[in-house]
Coordinates of C-alpha atoms and ligand atoms in Angstrom, one line a residue:
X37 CA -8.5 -10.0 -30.6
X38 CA -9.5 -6.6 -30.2
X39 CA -11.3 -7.0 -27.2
X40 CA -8.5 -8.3 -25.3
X41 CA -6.5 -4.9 -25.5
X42 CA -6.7 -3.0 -22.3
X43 CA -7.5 0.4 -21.6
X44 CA -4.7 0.9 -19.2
X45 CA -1.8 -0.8 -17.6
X46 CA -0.4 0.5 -14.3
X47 CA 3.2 -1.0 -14.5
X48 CA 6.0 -2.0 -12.3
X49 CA 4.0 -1.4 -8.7
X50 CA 3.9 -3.8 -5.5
X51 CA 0.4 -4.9 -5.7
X52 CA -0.6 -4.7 -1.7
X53 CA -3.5 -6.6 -0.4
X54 CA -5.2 -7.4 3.1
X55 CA -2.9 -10.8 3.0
X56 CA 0.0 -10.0 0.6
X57 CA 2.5 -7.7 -1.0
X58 CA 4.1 -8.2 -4.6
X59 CA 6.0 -6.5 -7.6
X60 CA 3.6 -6.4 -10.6
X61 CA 2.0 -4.7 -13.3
X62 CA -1.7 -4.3 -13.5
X63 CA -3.9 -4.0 -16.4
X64 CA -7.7 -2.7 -16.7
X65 CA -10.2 -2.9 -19.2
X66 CA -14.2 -1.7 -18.6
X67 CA -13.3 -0.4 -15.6
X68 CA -12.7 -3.6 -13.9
X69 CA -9.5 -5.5 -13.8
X70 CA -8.7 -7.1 -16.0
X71 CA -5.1 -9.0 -15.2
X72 CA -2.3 -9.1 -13.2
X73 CA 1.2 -10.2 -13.7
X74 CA 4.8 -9.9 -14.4
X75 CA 5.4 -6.3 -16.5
X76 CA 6.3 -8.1 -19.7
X77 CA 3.4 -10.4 -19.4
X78 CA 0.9 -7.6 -19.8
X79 CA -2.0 -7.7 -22.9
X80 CA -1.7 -5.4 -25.4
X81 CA -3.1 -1.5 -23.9
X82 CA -4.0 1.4 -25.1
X83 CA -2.2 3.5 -22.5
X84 CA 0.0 2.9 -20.2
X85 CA 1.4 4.9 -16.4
X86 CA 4.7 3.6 -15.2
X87 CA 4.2 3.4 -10.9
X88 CA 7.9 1.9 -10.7
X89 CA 8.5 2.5 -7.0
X90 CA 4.7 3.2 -5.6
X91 CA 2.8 0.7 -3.8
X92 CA -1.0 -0.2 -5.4
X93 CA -3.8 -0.4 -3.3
X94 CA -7.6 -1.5 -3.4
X95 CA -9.0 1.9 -3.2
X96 CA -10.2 3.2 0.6
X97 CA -13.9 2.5 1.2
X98 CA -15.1 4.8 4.2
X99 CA -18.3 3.8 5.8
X100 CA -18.7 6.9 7.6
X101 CA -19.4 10.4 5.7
X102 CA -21.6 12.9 6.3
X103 CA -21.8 15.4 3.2
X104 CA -24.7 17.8 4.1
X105 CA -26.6 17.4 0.9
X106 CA -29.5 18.0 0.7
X107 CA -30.2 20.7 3.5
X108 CA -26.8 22.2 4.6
X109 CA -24.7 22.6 1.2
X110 CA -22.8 25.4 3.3
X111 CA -20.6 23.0 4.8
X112 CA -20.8 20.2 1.8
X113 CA -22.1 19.0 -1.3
X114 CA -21.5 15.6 -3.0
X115 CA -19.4 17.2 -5.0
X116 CA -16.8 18.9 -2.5
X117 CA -17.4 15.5 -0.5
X118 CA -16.3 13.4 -3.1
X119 CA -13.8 15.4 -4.9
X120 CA -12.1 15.2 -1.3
X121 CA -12.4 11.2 -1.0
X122 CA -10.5 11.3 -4.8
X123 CA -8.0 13.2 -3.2
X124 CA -7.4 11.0 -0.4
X125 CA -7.5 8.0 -2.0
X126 CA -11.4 7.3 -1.3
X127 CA -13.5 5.1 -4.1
X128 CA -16.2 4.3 -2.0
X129 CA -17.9 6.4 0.8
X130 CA -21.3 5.4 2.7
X131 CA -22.7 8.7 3.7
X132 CA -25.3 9.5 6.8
X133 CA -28.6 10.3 6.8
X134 CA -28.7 13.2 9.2
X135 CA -29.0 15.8 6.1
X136 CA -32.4 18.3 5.8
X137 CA -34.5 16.2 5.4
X138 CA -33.2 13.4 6.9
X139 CA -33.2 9.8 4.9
X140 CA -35.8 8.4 6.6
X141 CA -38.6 8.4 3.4
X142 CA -38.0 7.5 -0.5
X143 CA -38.9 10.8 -1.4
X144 CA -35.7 11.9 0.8
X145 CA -33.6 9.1 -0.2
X146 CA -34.7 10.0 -4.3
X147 CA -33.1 13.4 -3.7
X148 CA -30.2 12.0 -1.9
X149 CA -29.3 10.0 -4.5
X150 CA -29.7 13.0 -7.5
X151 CA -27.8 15.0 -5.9
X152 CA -25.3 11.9 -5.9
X153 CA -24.9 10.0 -8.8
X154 CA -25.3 13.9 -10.5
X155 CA -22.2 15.1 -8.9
X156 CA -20.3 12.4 -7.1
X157 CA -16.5 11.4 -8.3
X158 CA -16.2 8.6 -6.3
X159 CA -19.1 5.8 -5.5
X160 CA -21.5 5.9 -2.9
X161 CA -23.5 3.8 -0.8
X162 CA -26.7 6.1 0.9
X163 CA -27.2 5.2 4.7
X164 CA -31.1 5.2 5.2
X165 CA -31.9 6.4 8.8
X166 CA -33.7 4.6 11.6
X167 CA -35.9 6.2 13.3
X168 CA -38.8 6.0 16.4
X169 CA -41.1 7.3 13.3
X170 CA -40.3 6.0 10.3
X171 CA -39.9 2.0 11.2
X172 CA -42.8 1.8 8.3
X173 CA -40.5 3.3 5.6
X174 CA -37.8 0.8 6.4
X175 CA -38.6 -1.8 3.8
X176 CA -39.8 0.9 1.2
X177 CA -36.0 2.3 1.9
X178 CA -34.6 -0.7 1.1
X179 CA -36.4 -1.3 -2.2
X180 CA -35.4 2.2 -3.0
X181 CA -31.6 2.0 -3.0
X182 CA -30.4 2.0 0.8
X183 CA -26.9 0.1 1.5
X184 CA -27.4 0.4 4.9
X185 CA -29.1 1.6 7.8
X186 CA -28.2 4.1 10.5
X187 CA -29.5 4.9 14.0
X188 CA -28.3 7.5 16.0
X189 CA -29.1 6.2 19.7
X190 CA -27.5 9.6 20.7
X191 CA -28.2 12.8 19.2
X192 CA -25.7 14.5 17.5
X193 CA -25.5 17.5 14.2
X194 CA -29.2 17.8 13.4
X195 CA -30.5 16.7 16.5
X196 CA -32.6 13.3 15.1
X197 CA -34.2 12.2 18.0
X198 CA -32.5 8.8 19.3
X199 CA -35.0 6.1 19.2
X200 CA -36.6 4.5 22.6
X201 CA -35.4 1.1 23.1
X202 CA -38.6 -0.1 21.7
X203 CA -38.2 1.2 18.5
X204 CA -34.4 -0.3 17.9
X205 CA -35.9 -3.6 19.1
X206 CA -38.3 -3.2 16.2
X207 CA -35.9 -1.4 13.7
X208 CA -33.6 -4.8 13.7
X209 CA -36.5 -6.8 13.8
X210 CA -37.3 -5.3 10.0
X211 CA -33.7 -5.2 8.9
X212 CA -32.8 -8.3 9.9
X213 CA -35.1 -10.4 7.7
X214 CA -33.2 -8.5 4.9
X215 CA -29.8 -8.5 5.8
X216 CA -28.9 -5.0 5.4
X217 CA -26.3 -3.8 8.2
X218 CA -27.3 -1.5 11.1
X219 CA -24.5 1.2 11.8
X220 CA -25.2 2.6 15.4
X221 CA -24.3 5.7 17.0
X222 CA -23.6 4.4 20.0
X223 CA -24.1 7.1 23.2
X224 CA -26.6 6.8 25.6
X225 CA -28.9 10.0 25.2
X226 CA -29.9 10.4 28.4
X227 CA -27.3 9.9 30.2
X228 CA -25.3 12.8 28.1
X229 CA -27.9 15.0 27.9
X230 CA -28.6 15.1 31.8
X231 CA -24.7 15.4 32.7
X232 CA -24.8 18.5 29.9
X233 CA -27.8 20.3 31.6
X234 CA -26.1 20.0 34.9
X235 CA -22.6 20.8 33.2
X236 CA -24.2 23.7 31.8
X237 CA -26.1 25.1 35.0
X238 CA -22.8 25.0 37.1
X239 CA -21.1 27.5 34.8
X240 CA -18.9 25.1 32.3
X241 CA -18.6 25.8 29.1
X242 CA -15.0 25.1 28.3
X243 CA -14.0 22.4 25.7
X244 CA -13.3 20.1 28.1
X245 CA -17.0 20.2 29.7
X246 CA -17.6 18.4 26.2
X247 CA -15.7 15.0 27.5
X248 CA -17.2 15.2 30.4
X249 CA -20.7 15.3 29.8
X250 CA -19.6 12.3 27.7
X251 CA -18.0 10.1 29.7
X252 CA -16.7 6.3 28.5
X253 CA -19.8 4.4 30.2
X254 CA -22.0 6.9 27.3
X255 CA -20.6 4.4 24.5
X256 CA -19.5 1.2 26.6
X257 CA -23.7 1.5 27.5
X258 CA -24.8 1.9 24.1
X259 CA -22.6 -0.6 22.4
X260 CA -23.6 -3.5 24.5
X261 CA -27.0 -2.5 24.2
X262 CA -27.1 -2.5 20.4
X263 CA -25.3 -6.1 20.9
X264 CA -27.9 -7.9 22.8
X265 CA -30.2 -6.4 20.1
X266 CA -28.5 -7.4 17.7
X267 CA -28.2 -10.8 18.9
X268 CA -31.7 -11.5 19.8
X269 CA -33.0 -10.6 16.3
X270 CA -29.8 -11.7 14.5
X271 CA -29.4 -8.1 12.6
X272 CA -26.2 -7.3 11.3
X273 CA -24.7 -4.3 12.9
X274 CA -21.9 -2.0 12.6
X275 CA -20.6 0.1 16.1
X276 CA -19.7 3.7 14.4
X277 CA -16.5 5.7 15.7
X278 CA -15.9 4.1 18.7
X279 CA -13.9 6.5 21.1
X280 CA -13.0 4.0 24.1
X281 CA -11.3 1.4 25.3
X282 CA -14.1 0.5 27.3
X283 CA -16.1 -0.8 24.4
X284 CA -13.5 -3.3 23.2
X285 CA -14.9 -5.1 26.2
X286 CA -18.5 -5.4 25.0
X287 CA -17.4 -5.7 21.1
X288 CA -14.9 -8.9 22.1
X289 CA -17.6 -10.6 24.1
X290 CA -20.5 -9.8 21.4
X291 CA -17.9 -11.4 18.8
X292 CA -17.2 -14.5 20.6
X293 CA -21.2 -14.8 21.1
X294 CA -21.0 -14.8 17.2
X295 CA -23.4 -11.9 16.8
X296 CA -22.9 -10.2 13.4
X297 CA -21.3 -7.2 14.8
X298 CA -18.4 -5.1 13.4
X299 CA -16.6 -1.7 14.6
X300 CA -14.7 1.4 13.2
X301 CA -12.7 4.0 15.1
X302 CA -11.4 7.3 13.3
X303 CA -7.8 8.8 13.4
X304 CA -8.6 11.1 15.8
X305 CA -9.3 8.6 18.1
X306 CA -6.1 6.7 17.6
X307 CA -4.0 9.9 17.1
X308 CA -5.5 12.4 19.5
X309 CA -5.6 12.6 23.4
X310 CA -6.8 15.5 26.0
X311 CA -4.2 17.6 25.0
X312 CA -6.4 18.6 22.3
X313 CA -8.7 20.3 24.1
X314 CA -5.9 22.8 25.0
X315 CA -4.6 22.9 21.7
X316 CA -7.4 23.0 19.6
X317 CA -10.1 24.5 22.0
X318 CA -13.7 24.4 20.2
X319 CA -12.4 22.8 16.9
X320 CA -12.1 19.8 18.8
X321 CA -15.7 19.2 19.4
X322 CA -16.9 15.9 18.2
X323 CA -19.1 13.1 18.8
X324 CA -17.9 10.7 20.6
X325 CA -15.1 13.1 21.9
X326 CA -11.3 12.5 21.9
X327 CA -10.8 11.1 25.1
X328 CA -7.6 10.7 27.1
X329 CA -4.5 9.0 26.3
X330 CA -5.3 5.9 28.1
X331 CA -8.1 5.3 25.8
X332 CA -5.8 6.3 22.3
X333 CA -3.6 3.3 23.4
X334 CA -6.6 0.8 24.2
X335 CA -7.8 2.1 21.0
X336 CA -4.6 0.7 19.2
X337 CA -4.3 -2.9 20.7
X338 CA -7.9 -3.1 19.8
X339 CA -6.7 -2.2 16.4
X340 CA -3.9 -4.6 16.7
X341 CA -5.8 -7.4 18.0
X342 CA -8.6 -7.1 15.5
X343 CA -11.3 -6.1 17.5
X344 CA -12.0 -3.1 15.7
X345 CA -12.6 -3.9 11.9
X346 CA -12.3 -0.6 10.1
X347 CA -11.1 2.6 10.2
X348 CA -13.3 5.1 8.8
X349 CA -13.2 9.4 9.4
X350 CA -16.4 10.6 10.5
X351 CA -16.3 12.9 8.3
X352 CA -18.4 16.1 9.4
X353 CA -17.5 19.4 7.9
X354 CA -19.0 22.2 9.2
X355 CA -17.4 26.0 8.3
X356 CA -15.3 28.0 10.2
X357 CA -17.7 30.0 12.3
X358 CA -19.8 26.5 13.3
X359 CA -16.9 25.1 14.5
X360 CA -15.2 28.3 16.9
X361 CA -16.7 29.7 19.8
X362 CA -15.8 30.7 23.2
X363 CA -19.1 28.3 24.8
X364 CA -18.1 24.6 23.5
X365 CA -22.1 23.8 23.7
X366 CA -22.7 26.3 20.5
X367 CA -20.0 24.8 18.7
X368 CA -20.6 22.4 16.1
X369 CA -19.8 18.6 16.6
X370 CA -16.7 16.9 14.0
X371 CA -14.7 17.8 11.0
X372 CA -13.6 17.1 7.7
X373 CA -11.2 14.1 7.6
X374 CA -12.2 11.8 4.3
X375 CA -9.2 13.7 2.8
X376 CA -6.9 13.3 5.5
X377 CA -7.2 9.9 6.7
X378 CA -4.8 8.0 4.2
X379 CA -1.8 10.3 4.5
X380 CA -1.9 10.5 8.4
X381 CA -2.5 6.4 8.7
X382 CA 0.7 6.2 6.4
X383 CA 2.3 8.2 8.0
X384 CA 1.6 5.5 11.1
X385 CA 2.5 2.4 8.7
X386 CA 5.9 4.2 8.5
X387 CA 5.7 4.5 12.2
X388 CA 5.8 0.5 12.8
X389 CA 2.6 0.9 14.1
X390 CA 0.0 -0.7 11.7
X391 CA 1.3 -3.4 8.6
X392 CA 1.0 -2.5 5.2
X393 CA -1.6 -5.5 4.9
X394 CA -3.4 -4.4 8.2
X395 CA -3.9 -0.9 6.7
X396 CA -5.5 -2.4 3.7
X397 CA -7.8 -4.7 5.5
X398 CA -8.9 -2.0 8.1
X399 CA -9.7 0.6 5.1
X400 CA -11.0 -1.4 2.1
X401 CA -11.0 -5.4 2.5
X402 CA -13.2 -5.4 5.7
X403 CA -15.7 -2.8 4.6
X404 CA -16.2 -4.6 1.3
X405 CA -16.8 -7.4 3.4
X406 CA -19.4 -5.9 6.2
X407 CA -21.2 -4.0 3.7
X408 CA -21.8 -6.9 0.7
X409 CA -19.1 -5.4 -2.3
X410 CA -16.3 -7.8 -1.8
X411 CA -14.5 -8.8 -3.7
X412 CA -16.3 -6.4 -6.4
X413 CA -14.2 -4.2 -4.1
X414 CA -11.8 -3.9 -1.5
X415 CA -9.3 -6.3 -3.2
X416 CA -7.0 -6.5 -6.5
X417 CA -8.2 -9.4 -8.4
X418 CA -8.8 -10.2 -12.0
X419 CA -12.7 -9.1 -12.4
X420 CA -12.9 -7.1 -9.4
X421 CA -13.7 -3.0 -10.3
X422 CA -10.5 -1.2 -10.4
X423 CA -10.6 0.9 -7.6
X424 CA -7.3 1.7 -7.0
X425 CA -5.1 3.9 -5.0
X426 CA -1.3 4.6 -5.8
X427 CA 0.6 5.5 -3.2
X428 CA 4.3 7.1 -2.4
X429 CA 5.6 5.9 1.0
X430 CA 8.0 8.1 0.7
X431 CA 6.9 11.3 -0.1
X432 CA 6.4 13.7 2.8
X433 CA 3.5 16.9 2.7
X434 CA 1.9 18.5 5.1
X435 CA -1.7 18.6 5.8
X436 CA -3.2 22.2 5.0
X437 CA -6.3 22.8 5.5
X438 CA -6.0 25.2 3.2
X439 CA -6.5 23.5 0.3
X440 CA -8.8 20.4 1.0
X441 CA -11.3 19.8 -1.2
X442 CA -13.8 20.2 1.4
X443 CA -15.7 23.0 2.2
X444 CA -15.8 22.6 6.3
X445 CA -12.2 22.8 5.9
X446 CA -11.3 22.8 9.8
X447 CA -9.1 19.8 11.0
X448 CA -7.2 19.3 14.2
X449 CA -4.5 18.0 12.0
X450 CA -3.5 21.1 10.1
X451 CA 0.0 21.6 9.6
X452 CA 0.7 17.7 10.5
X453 CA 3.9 16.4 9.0
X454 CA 2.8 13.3 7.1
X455 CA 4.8 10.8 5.2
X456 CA 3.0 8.6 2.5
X457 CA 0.2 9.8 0.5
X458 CA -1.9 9.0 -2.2
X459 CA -0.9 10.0 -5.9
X460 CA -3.2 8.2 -8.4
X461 CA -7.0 7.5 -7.7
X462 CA -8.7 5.4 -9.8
X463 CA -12.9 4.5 -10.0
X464 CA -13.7 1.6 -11.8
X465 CA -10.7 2.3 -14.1
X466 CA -11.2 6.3 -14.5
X467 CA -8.6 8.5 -12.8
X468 CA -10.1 10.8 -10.9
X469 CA -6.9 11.6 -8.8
X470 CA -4.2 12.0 -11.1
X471 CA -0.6 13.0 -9.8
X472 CA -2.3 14.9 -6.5
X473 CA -4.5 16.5 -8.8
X474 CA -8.4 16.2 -9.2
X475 CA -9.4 15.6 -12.6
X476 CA -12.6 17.6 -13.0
X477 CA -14.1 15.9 -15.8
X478 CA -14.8 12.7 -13.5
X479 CA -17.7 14.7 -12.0
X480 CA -20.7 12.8 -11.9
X481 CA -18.7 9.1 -12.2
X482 CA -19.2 7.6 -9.2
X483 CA -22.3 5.6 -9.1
X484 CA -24.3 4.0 -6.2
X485 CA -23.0 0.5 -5.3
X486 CA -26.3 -1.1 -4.7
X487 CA -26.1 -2.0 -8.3
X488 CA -23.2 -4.4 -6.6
X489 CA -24.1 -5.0 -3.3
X490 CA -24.7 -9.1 -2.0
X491 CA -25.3 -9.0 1.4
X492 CA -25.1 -12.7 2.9
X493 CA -28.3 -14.9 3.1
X494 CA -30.3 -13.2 6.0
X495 CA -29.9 -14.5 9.4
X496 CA -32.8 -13.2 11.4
X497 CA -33.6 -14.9 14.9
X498 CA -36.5 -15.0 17.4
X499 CA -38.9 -14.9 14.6
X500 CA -41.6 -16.2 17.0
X501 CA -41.3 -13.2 19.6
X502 CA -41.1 -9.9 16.3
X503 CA -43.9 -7.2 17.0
X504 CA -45.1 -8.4 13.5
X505 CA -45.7 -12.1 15.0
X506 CA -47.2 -10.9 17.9
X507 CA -49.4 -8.6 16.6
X508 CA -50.4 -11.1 12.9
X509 CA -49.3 -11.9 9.5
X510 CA -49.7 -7.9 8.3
X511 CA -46.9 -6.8 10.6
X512 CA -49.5 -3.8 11.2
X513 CA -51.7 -3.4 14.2
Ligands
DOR626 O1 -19.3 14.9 15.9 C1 -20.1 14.4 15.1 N1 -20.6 15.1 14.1 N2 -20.5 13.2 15.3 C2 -21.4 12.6 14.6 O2 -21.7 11.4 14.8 C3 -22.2 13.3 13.6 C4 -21.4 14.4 13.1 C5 -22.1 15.4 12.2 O3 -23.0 15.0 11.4 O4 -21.8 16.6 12.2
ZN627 ZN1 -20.9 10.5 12.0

């Protein structure tokens, strides 16, 4: 009978899922769950932490970090990174390859994932990148550990070049027969980088030259670009950040074809308007940029209506004296926000504007989904991991930048009133977020989920017309 005593019962919560709330306790053993049911229906346990009052939720899975290691441990390292996701309630990022060097080779990617699975708190899926000159590494990269693949068809932090048309073409071609998703960066490079040159010779260098060297048509371009390529070679994709309401157009119609294609936006897309650029000057800088208020309200019926999956942060520390300056063009692009993200969307469940259930899907059940882990995660079932967050609706903090985990500490959101945060964080049964504080010895816990990951049988298209058909069996001129 012994092995049917659990580690740890979480008693007396509302279990909350993507579909449904309800009072019960929760009990884990081996770092996965193990039942769930009425309090006095528990097994026997070997501890137990009463949650009477808190809501329990799968854990936040972000498929968008960037945490600088290797190459720029300045503004991050996997541990600061993930020692922030613990705090906000994070159990699984997916972080981006734009680090020195990039992960575009196995050697890179082998680093990558030291660094990680050394230090990491939380677990991790490693974004491998695609680029014009490493399309022969993509397959290598997959064998090696990738979760996913990233290509930055605009430049952004660490200027990777964005890949000729060509090049994406060929990029899903490889992916697709393997099933992997493609995240996109979705700007048009040259569009933004002639408007910046001409920006920049006419005097401007305000923050606000920043939007407009970037305006909607940048991402609406971009997005339905990476759609028709997506749809011709029937790769999975994944539109990252998107900024404006023009793109739900593109994203809807791409749907309704049935191409493979889902989408994130951040909070600061849904929480920020121009405004900003007043407020917050050079801090503000980021990739897509916060655009005006029109677009934060498109943003939120896209939300609404389901035509944006996700919400993920973007998170892109950079310190202090990257981020301010008086010429907006030598500022660096984003900030942190992994830590941030669940208290401020709380704070809009409170606000009526986003269900309980909604908030769930958008940050756990629908990432699990796109990115092959559910329902390992992103959902509170018997034999699923137990990655669970606890939250308190009702307590009220404010952010302070001040005392994030992360090191690029800078966020447009300091000294936000927020109501709602996380308390408890738990990875595959291990706190490592216990009553708002991190629990150091969970260091090095966090593990890489390709050990998990099941993406859906491949669905590749217009086998006939790939550069490797064309060109013979080898795939190599
Ligand atoms: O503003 C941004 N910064 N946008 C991105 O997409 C990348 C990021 C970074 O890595 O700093
Ligand atoms: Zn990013």
């Amino acid at each position: 009978m012994t092995n049917l005593v659990a580690d740890l019962v979480l008693k007396g919560g509302t279990i909350v899922t993507d579909t449904t709330q309800y009072r019960a306790s929760i009990a884990i053993k081996d770092g996965m769950i193990l039942a769930i049911g009425a309090d006095d229906a528990m097994p026997p346990t070997h501890a137990i932490v009463d949650v009477t009052g808190k809501h329990v939720l799968p854990g936040a899975i972000d498929a968008h970090v960037h945490f600088r290691e290797p190459g720029y441990t300045h503004k991050e390292t996997w541990e600061t990174g993930t020692a922030s996701a613990a705090m906000g309630g994070v159990t699984t990022v997916f972080e981006m390859p734009n680090t020195k060097p990039p992960t575009g080779t196995v050697e890179a990617l082998n680093i990558k994932l030291e660094a990680a699975e050394r230090q990491a708190y939380v677990d991790f899926g490693i974004y491998g990148l695609m680029g014009e000159d490493n399309l022969d590494q993509l397959e290598a990269l997959i064998d090696g550990g990738v979760a996913a693949f990233k290509c930055f068809m605009g430049n952004t932090f660490a200027n990777l070049p964005s890949p000729p048309t060509g090049a994406i073409l060929e990029g899903f071609e490889i992916v697709a027969k393997h099933g992997l998703r493609i995240a996109l960066h979705a700007e048009n490079a040259s569009i933004m980088a002639r408007r910046q040159v001409k920006l920049q010779a006419a005097g401007r260098n305000d923050p606000l030259a920043h939007l407009a060297a970037r305006p909607p048509v940048v991402a609406v371009e971009a997005v339905a670009r990476a759609a028709i390529l997506a749809e011709w070679t029937g790769a999975r994709i994944h539109i990252l950040h998107v900024s404006s309401g023009d793109e739900l157009r593109p994203l809807r119609e791409a749907k309704a074809r049935g191409v493979d294609i889902t989408a994130e936006t951040c909070p600061h897309y849904l929480l920020l308007d121009e405004q900003a650029y007043t407020d917050k000057g050079s801090l503000i800088r980021v990739n897509p940029p916060v655009r005006e208020k029109t677009h934060q309200d498109q943003l939120w019926k896209g939300v609404q209506d389901g035509t944006i999956d996700m919400i993920a942060t973007d998170h892109a520390p950079h310190s202090h004296a990257e981020k301010h300056n008086e010429d907006i063009w030598c500022a660096d692009c984003g900030f942190t926000g992994v830590e941030t993200q669940m208290p401020l969307m709380l704070t809009q469940v409170r606000n009526g504007r986003l269900s309980l259930n909604d908030y769930v899907r958008m940050t756990s059940t629908a990432p699990a989904r796109a990115f092959g882990l559910f329902p390992r995660k992103g959902i509170l079932i018997p034999g699923a991991d137990a990655d669970i967050v606890v939250i308190d609706l009702e307590r009220e903090e404010m952010v302070d930048s001040g005392v994030l985990q992360s090191k690029g500490s800078s966020t447009p959101f300091d000294k936000v009133a927020v109501r709602g945060v996380p308390i408890h964080t738990l990875v595959r049964g291990r706190f490592v977020m216990r009553e708002r504080q991190l629990v150091p010895d969970a260091k090095g816990h966090g593990t890489s989920v390709r050990r998990i990951q099941q993406m859906p049988t491949p669905a590749p298209r217009n086998l006939e017309h790939t550069t490797a058909a064309i060109i013979g069996a080898s795939g190599r001129p």
